[in-house]
């Protein structure tokens, strides 16, 4: 019996997985920006190859496509989860000269770095570019302006994983199981 944290998925019928529905998180971010009237989107993804990155992007794109909007590859950049990589990814997007009014960033650290690059370029947040981050780290609430983000219920992930592990040990249950917890959009000022 192995409890696998969400970012690491290994194909096996004997693994129990507790994760956050990252696809739904990306979808919720897109829906929020669409509901605010945006039509031109950009995205800063996390590192290539991560399941959470693929799921967040898929959910975001799926909701845009449902509204007849495609996301240009010119408006997608990658970071490594750090503040500095978000800053650099935003500079790259701005240098490409493509216009956008809404940005989805795969984690809050990169989003805060992107916000700095936008301000350095003379862009106003959210008047010129609205932003949704991901994770709801403590710094999100204190960013300038406070960052709208997708909250992952990480305490609940730990609680459910511990409960599932104890249950499987007590019942000698070696079957696989996947538990997906729902993210929550936290609307602030970006």
Tab-separated table of C-alpha atoms in Angstrom:
chain	number	residue	atom	x	y	z
A	1	UNK	CA	0.000	0.000	0.000
A	2	UNK	CA	1.390	3.359	-0.982
A	3	UNK	CA	-0.330	6.729	-0.630
A	4	UNK	CA	0.873	8.802	-3.546
A	5	UNK	CA	0.814	12.602	-3.291
A	6	UNK	CA	-1.014	14.221	-6.163
A	7	UNK	CA	1.870	15.413	-8.320
A	8	UNK	CA	3.288	11.946	-8.709
A	9	UNK	CA	1.101	9.512	-10.583
A	10	UNK	CA	2.342	5.993	-11.218
A	11	UNK	CA	0.154	3.503	-13.067
A	12	UNK	CA	-0.703	0.751	-10.611
A	13	UNK	CA	-3.850	-0.813	-9.289
A	14	UNK	CA	-2.317	-0.937	-5.804
A	15	UNK	CA	-1.758	2.755	-5.263
A	16	UNK	CA	-4.051	5.004	-3.327
A	17	UNK	CA	-3.950	8.566	-4.626
A	18	UNK	CA	-5.205	11.662	-2.840
A	19	UNK	CA	-5.046	14.738	-5.020
A	20	UNK	CA	-6.725	18.026	-5.836
A	21	UNK	CA	-8.748	18.205	-9.048
A	22	UNK	CA	-6.303	20.434	-10.920
A	23	UNK	CA	-8.349	20.225	-14.110
A	24	UNK	CA	-11.288	21.763	-12.240
A	25	UNK	CA	-8.957	24.411	-10.802
A	26	UNK	CA	-7.879	25.465	-14.294
A	27	UNK	CA	-11.484	25.431	-15.454
A	28	UNK	CA	-12.546	27.618	-12.504
A	29	UNK	CA	-9.771	30.115	-13.274
A	30	UNK	CA	-10.903	30.384	-16.902
A	31	UNK	CA	-14.554	30.685	-15.922
A	32	UNK	CA	-13.764	33.522	-13.503
A	33	UNK	CA	-11.822	35.459	-16.147
A	34	UNK	CA	-14.472	34.800	-18.801
A	35	UNK	CA	-17.224	35.960	-16.446
A	36	UNK	CA	-15.260	39.203	-16.003
A	37	UNK	CA	-15.567	39.736	-19.767
A	38	UNK	CA	-12.067	38.831	-20.917
A	39	UNK	CA	-11.509	37.518	-24.446
A	40	UNK	CA	-7.703	37.539	-24.798
A	41	UNK	CA	-5.789	35.205	-22.483
A	42	UNK	CA	-2.217	34.297	-21.547
A	43	UNK	CA	-0.922	31.538	-19.303
A	44	UNK	CA	2.244	30.825	-17.365
A	45	UNK	CA	2.551	27.093	-16.823
A	46	UNK	CA	4.681	25.200	-14.356
A	47	UNK	CA	7.459	22.847	-15.453
A	48	UNK	CA	6.701	20.562	-18.389
A	49	UNK	CA	5.875	16.963	-17.599
A	50	UNK	CA	4.107	17.463	-14.269
A	51	UNK	CA	0.612	15.963	-14.105
A	52	UNK	CA	-0.684	18.973	-12.162
A	53	UNK	CA	0.631	21.296	-14.895
A	54	UNK	CA	-1.006	19.242	-17.642
A	55	UNK	CA	-4.308	19.110	-15.742
A	56	UNK	CA	-4.407	22.841	-14.919
A	57	UNK	CA	-3.673	23.724	-18.538
A	58	UNK	CA	-6.221	21.224	-19.861
A	59	UNK	CA	-8.991	22.565	-17.624
A	60	UNK	CA	-8.185	26.163	-18.528
A	61	UNK	CA	-8.092	25.456	-22.265
A	62	UNK	CA	-11.233	23.309	-22.105
A	63	UNK	CA	-13.301	26.119	-20.618
A	64	UNK	CA	-11.932	28.683	-23.086
A	65	UNK	CA	-12.683	26.375	-26.007
A	66	UNK	CA	-16.206	25.817	-24.709
A	67	UNK	CA	-16.638	29.588	-25.181
A	68	UNK	CA	-15.108	29.534	-28.664
A	69	UNK	CA	-11.747	30.973	-27.577
A	70	UNK	CA	-8.426	29.354	-28.390
A	71	UNK	CA	-5.251	30.085	-26.471
A	72	UNK	CA	-2.378	30.983	-28.778
A	73	UNK	CA	0.902	29.194	-28.071
A	74	UNK	CA	2.530	32.637	-28.338
A	75	UNK	CA	0.650	33.529	-25.158
A	76	UNK	CA	1.917	30.574	-23.120
A	77	UNK	CA	5.204	30.550	-21.222
A	78	UNK	CA	6.730	28.273	-18.579
A	79	UNK	CA	8.300	28.765	-15.200
A	80	UNK	CA	9.818	26.563	-12.502
A	81	UNK	CA	7.386	27.528	-9.688
A	82	UNK	CA	9.654	30.360	-8.395
A	83	UNK	CA	8.964	34.104	-8.156
A	84	UNK	CA	11.863	34.837	-10.500
A	85	UNK	CA	10.659	32.374	-13.145
A	86	UNK	CA	7.224	34.023	-13.123
A	87	UNK	CA	8.895	37.392	-13.604
A	88	UNK	CA	10.997	36.040	-16.479
A	89	UNK	CA	8.055	34.214	-18.106
A	90	UNK	CA	5.981	37.404	-18.052
A	91	UNK	CA	8.822	39.405	-19.582
A	92	UNK	CA	8.999	36.815	-22.372
A	93	UNK	CA	5.253	37.064	-22.977
A	94	UNK	CA	5.408	40.858	-23.110
A	95	UNK	CA	8.378	40.774	-25.502
A	96	UNK	CA	6.348	38.667	-27.949
A	97	UNK	CA	4.077	41.668	-28.486
A	98	UNK	CA	0.797	39.717	-28.329
A	99	UNK	CA	-2.000	41.508	-26.510
A	100	UNK	CA	-3.881	39.922	-23.610
A	101	UNK	CA	-6.070	41.175	-20.785
A	102	UNK	CA	-6.228	38.066	-18.598
A	103	UNK	CA	-3.525	35.794	-17.208
A	104	UNK	CA	-3.698	32.381	-15.534
A	105	UNK	CA	-0.558	31.400	-13.641
A	106	UNK	CA	-0.025	27.865	-12.339
A	107	UNK	CA	1.141	28.922	-8.904
A	108	UNK	CA	1.048	32.024	-6.742
A	109	UNK	CA	4.800	32.526	-6.517
A	110	UNK	CA	5.086	32.782	-10.287
A	111	UNK	CA	1.963	34.985	-10.347
A	112	UNK	CA	3.524	37.446	-7.905
A	113	UNK	CA	6.704	37.496	-10.005
A	114	UNK	CA	4.573	38.106	-13.119
A	115	UNK	CA	2.790	40.958	-11.358
A	116	UNK	CA	6.130	42.661	-10.770
A	117	UNK	CA	7.069	42.313	-14.459
A	118	UNK	CA	3.702	43.739	-15.485
A	119	UNK	CA	4.137	46.758	-13.200
A	120	UNK	CA	7.673	47.284	-14.547
A	121	UNK	CA	6.140	47.358	-18.051
A	122	UNK	CA	3.659	50.026	-16.966
A	123	UNK	CA	0.652	47.673	-16.842
A	124	UNK	CA	-2.036	48.175	-14.215
A	125	UNK	CA	-3.439	45.154	-12.378
A	126	UNK	CA	-6.314	44.353	-12.836
A	127	UNK	CA	-7.277	47.271	-15.106
A	128	UNK	CA	-4.900	46.253	-17.929
A	129	UNK	CA	-4.332	42.602	-16.998
A	130	UNK	CA	-6.444	40.513	-14.623
A	131	UNK	CA	-4.639	37.619	-12.946
A	132	UNK	CA	-5.586	34.322	-11.333
A	133	UNK	CA	-2.885	32.356	-9.517
A	134	UNK	CA	-2.966	28.910	-7.956
A	135	UNK	CA	-2.368	27.527	-4.428
A	136	UNK	CA	-3.443	30.409	-2.144
A	137	UNK	CA	-0.107	30.726	-0.388
A	138	UNK	CA	-0.068	33.259	2.493
A	139	UNK	CA	1.768	35.850	0.349
A	140	UNK	CA	-1.196	35.932	-2.067
A	141	UNK	CA	-3.358	37.817	0.386
A	142	UNK	CA	-0.612	40.403	0.914
A	143	UNK	CA	0.477	40.846	-2.712
A	144	UNK	CA	-0.130	44.276	-4.218
A	145	UNK	CA	-2.945	44.059	-5.160
A	146	UNK	CA	-4.112	40.943	-3.286
A	147	UNK	CA	-4.050	37.975	-5.683
A	148	UNK	CA	-7.131	36.112	-6.861
A	149	UNK	CA	-6.179	32.444	-6.706
A	150	UNK	CA	-7.323	28.847	-6.728
A	151	UNK	CA	-7.015	27.413	-3.213
A	152	UNK	CA	-5.894	23.831	-2.839
A	153	UNK	CA	-7.251	22.165	0.317
A	154	UNK	CA	-3.827	20.828	1.332
A	155	UNK	CA	-4.747	20.245	4.991
A	156	UNK	CA	-7.666	18.144	3.802
A	157	UNK	CA	-5.355	16.254	1.396
A	158	UNK	CA	-3.166	15.296	4.367
A	159	UNK	CA	-6.138	14.352	6.553
A	160	UNK	CA	-7.765	12.221	3.864
A	161	UNK	CA	-4.451	10.564	2.974
A	162	UNK	CA	-3.779	9.674	6.624
A	163	UNK	CA	-7.321	8.375	7.103
A	164	UNK	CA	-7.103	6.322	3.899
A	165	UNK	CA	-3.738	4.865	4.884
A	166	UNK	CA	-4.984	3.823	8.324
A	167	UNK	CA	-8.122	2.302	6.803
A	168	UNK	CA	-6.124	0.321	4.246
A	169	UNK	CA	-3.702	-0.970	6.898
A	170	UNK	CA	-6.503	-1.959	9.297
A	171	UNK	CA	-8.447	-3.739	6.550
A	172	UNK	CA	-5.365	-5.168	4.805
A	173	UNK	CA	-6.790	-3.548	1.676
A	174	UNK	CA	-4.294	-3.400	-1.171
A	175	UNK	CA	-6.665	-2.116	-3.838
A	176	UNK	CA	-6.039	1.191	-5.519
A	177	UNK	CA	-8.235	4.165	-4.959
A	178	UNK	CA	-8.248	7.746	-6.180
A	179	UNK	CA	-9.682	10.581	-4.123
A	180	UNK	CA	-9.945	13.969	-5.848
A	181	UNK	CA	-10.646	16.952	-3.628
A	182	UNK	CA	-12.158	20.114	-5.052
A	183	UNK	CA	-10.224	23.386	-5.294
A	184	UNK	CA	-11.859	26.684	-4.406
A	185	UNK	CA	-11.569	30.004	-6.223
A	186	UNK	CA	-10.599	32.808	-3.819
A	187	UNK	CA	-11.531	36.140	-5.404
A	188	UNK	CA	-9.427	39.088	-4.327
A	189	UNK	CA	-8.382	42.202	-6.250
A	190	UNK	CA	-6.485	40.971	-9.297
